[in-house]
PDB file of C-alpha atoms in Angstrom:
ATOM      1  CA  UNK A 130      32.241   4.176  72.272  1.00 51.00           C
ATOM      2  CA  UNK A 131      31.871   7.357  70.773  1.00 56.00           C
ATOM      3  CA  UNK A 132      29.182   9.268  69.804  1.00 60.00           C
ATOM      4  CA  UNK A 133      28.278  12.475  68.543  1.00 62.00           C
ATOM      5  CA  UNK A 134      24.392  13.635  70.013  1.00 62.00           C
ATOM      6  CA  UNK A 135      22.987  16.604  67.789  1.00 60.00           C
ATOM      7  CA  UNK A 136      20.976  18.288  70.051  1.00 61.00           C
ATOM      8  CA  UNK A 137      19.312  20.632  66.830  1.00 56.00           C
ATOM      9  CA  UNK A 138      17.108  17.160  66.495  1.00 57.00           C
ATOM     10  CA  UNK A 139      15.071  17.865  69.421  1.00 52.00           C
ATOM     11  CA  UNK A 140      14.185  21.779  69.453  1.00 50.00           C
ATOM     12  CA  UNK A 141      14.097  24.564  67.188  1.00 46.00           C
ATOM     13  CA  UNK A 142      17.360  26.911  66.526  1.00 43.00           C
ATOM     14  CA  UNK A 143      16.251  30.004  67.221  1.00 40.00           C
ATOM     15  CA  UNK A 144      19.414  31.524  68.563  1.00 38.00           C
ATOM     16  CA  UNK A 145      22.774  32.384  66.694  1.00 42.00           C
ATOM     17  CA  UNK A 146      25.037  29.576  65.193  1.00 39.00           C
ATOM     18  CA  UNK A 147      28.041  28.691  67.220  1.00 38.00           C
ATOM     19  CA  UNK A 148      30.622  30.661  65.202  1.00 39.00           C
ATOM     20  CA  UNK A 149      33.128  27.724  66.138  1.00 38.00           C
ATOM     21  CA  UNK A 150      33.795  24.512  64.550  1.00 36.00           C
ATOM     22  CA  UNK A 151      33.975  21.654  66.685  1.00 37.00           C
ATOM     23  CA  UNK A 152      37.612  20.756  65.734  1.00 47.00           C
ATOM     24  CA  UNK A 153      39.239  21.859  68.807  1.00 71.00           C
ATOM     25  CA  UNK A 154      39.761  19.896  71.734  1.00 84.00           C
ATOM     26  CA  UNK A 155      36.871  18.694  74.627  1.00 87.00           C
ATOM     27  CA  UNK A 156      36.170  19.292  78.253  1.00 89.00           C
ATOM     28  CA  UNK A 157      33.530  17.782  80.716  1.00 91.00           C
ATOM     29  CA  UNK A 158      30.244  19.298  80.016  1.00 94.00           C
ATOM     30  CA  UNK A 159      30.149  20.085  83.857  1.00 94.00           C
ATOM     31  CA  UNK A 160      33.715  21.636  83.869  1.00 91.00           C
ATOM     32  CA  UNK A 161      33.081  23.422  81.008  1.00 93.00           C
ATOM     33  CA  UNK A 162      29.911  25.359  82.383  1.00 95.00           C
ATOM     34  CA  UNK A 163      31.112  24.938  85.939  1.00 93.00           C
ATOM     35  CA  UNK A 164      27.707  23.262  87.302  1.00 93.00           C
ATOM     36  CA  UNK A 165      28.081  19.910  88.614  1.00 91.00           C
ATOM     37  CA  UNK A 166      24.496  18.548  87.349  1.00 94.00           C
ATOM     38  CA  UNK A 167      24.744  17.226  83.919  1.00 93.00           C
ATOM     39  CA  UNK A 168      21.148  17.565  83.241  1.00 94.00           C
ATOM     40  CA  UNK A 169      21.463  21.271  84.225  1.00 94.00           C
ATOM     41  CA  UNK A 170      24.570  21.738  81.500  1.00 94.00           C
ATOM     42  CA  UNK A 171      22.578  19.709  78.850  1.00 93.00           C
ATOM     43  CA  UNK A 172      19.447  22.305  79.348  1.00 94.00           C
ATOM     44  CA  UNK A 173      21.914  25.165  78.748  1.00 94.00           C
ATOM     45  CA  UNK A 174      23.937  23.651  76.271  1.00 94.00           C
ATOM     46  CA  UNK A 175      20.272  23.488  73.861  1.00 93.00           C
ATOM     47  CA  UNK A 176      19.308  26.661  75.169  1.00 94.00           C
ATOM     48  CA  UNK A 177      21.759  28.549  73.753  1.00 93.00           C
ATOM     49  CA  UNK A 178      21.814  27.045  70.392  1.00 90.00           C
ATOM     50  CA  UNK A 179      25.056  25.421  70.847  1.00 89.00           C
ATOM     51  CA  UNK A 180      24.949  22.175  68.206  1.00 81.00           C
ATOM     52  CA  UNK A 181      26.895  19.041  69.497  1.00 84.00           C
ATOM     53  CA  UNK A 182      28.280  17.000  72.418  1.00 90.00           C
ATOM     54  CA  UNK A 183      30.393  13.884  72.285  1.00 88.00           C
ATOM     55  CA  UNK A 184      29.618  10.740  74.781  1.00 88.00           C
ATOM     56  CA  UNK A 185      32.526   8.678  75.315  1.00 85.00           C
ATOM     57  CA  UNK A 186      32.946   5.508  77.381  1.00 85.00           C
ATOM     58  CA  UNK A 187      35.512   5.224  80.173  1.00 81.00           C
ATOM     59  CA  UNK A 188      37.695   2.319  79.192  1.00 78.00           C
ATOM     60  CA  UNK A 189      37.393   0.331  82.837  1.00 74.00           C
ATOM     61  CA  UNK A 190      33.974   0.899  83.575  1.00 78.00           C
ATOM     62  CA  UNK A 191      31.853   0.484  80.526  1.00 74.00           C
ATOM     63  CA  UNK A 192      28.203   2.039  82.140  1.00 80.00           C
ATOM     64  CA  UNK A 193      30.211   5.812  82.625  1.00 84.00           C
ATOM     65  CA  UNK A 194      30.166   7.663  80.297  1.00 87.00           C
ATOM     66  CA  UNK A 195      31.417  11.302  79.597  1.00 86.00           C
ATOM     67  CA  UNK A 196      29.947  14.191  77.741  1.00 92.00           C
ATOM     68  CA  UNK A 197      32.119  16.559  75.834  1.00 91.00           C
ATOM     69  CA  UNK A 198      32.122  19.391  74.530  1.00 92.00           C
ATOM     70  CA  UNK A 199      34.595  21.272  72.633  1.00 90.00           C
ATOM     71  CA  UNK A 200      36.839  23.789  74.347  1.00 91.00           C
ATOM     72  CA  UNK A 201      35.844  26.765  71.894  1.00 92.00           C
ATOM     73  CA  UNK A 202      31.976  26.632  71.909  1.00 94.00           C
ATOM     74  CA  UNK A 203      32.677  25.961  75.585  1.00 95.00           C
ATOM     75  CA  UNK A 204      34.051  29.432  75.869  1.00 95.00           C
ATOM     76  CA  UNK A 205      31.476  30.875  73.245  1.00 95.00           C
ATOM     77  CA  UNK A 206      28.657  29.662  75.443  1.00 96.00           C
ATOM     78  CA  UNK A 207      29.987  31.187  78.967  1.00 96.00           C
ATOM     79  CA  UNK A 208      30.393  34.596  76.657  1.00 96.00           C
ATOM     80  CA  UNK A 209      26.752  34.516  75.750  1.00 96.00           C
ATOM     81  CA  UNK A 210      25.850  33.945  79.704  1.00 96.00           C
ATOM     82  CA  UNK A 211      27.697  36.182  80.310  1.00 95.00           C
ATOM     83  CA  UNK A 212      25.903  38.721  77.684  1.00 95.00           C
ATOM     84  CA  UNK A 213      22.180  37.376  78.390  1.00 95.00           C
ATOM     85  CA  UNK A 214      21.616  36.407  81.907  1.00 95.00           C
ATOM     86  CA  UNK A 215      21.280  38.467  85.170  1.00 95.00           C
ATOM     87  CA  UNK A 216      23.892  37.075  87.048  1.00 94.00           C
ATOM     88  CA  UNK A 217      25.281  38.502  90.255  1.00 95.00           C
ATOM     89  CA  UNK A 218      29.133  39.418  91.070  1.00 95.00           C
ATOM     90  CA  UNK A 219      30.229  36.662  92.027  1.00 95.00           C
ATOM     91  CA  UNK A 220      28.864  34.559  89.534  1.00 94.00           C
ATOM     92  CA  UNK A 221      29.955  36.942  86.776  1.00 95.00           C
ATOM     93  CA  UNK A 222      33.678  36.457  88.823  1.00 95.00           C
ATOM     94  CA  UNK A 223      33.651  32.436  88.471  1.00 94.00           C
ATOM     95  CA  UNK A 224      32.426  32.903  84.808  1.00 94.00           C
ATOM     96  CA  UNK A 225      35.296  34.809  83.700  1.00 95.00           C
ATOM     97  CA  UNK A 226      37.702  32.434  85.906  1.00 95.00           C
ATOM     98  CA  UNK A 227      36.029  29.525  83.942  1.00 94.00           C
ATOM     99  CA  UNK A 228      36.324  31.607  80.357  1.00 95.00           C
ATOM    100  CA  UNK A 229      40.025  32.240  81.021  1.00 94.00           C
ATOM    101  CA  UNK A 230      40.927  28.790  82.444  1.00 92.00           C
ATOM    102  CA  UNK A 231      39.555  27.314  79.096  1.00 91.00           C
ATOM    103  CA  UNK A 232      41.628  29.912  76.887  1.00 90.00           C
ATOM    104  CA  UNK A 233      44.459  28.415  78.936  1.00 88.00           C
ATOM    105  CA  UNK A 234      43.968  24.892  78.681  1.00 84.00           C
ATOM    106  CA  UNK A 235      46.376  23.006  76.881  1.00 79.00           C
ATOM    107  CA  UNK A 236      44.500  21.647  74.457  1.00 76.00           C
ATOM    108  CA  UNK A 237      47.056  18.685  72.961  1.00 76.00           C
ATOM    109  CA  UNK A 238      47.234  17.426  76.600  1.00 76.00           C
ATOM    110  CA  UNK A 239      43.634  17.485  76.707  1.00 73.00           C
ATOM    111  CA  UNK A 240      42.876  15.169  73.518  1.00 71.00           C
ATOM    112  CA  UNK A 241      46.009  12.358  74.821  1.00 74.00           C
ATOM    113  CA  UNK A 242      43.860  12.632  77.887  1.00 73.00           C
ATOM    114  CA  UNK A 243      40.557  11.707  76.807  1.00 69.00           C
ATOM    115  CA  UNK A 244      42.498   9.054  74.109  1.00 73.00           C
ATOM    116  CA  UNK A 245      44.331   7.727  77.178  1.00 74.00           C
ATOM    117  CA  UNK A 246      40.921   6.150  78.943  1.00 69.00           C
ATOM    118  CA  UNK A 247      37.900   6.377  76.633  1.00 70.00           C
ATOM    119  CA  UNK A 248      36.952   4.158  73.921  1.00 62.00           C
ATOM    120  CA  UNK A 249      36.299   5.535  71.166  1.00 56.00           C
ATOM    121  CA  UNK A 250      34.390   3.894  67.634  1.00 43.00           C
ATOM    122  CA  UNK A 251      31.403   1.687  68.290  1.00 40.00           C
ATOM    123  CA  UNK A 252      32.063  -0.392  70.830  1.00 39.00           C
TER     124      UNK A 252
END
């Protein structure tokens, strides 16, 4: 299963468009804002503007499901907390970790990856 939500359908854009396509590769929404709810990364994910995710099933267990994001509004979006948001230093630290682990990520491994055990079509 895959399937692309378009989170512009539920709020007003107010902020900046994503300068990025979405033709890169995609992370974890919790890896790629480094928070561990998923609700939490969905809020900031519309917050700042930024325009899809991707839900894929696991291949083995049908109910889990993963949200994705791509790698380079991923890194756009950690800029603009980054920019906007009083954070203190060691917050600002793990945010630049998490920006620079991201420009490192090999990005070919990443999609054979997610191909390897996800479904994707509509399934």
């Amino acid at each position: 299963m895959s399937q692309v939500v378009q989170l512009s359908d539920y709020r007003e854009t107010h902020l900046e468009e994503s300068e990025f396509v979405c033709s890169d590769s995609r992370v974890p929404i919790e890896f790629a804002l480094g928070y561990d709810n998923r609700d939490e990364c969905i809020a900031k994910i519309a917050e700042y503007g930024v325009r899809s995710i991707q839900i894929r099933m696991i291949n083995e267990e049908p109910a889990a499901l993963f949200y994705l994001m791509s790698v380079k509004d991923a890194i756009w979006l950690n800029k603009k907390i980054l920019e906007q948001e009083e954070l203190d230093d060691e917050e600002i630290a793990q945010r630049i970790d998490l920006i620079q682990m991201l420009e490192n990520i090999n990005l070919p491994m990443m999609d054979s990856m997610w191909e390897s055990f996800t479904r994707q079509g509509n399934h």
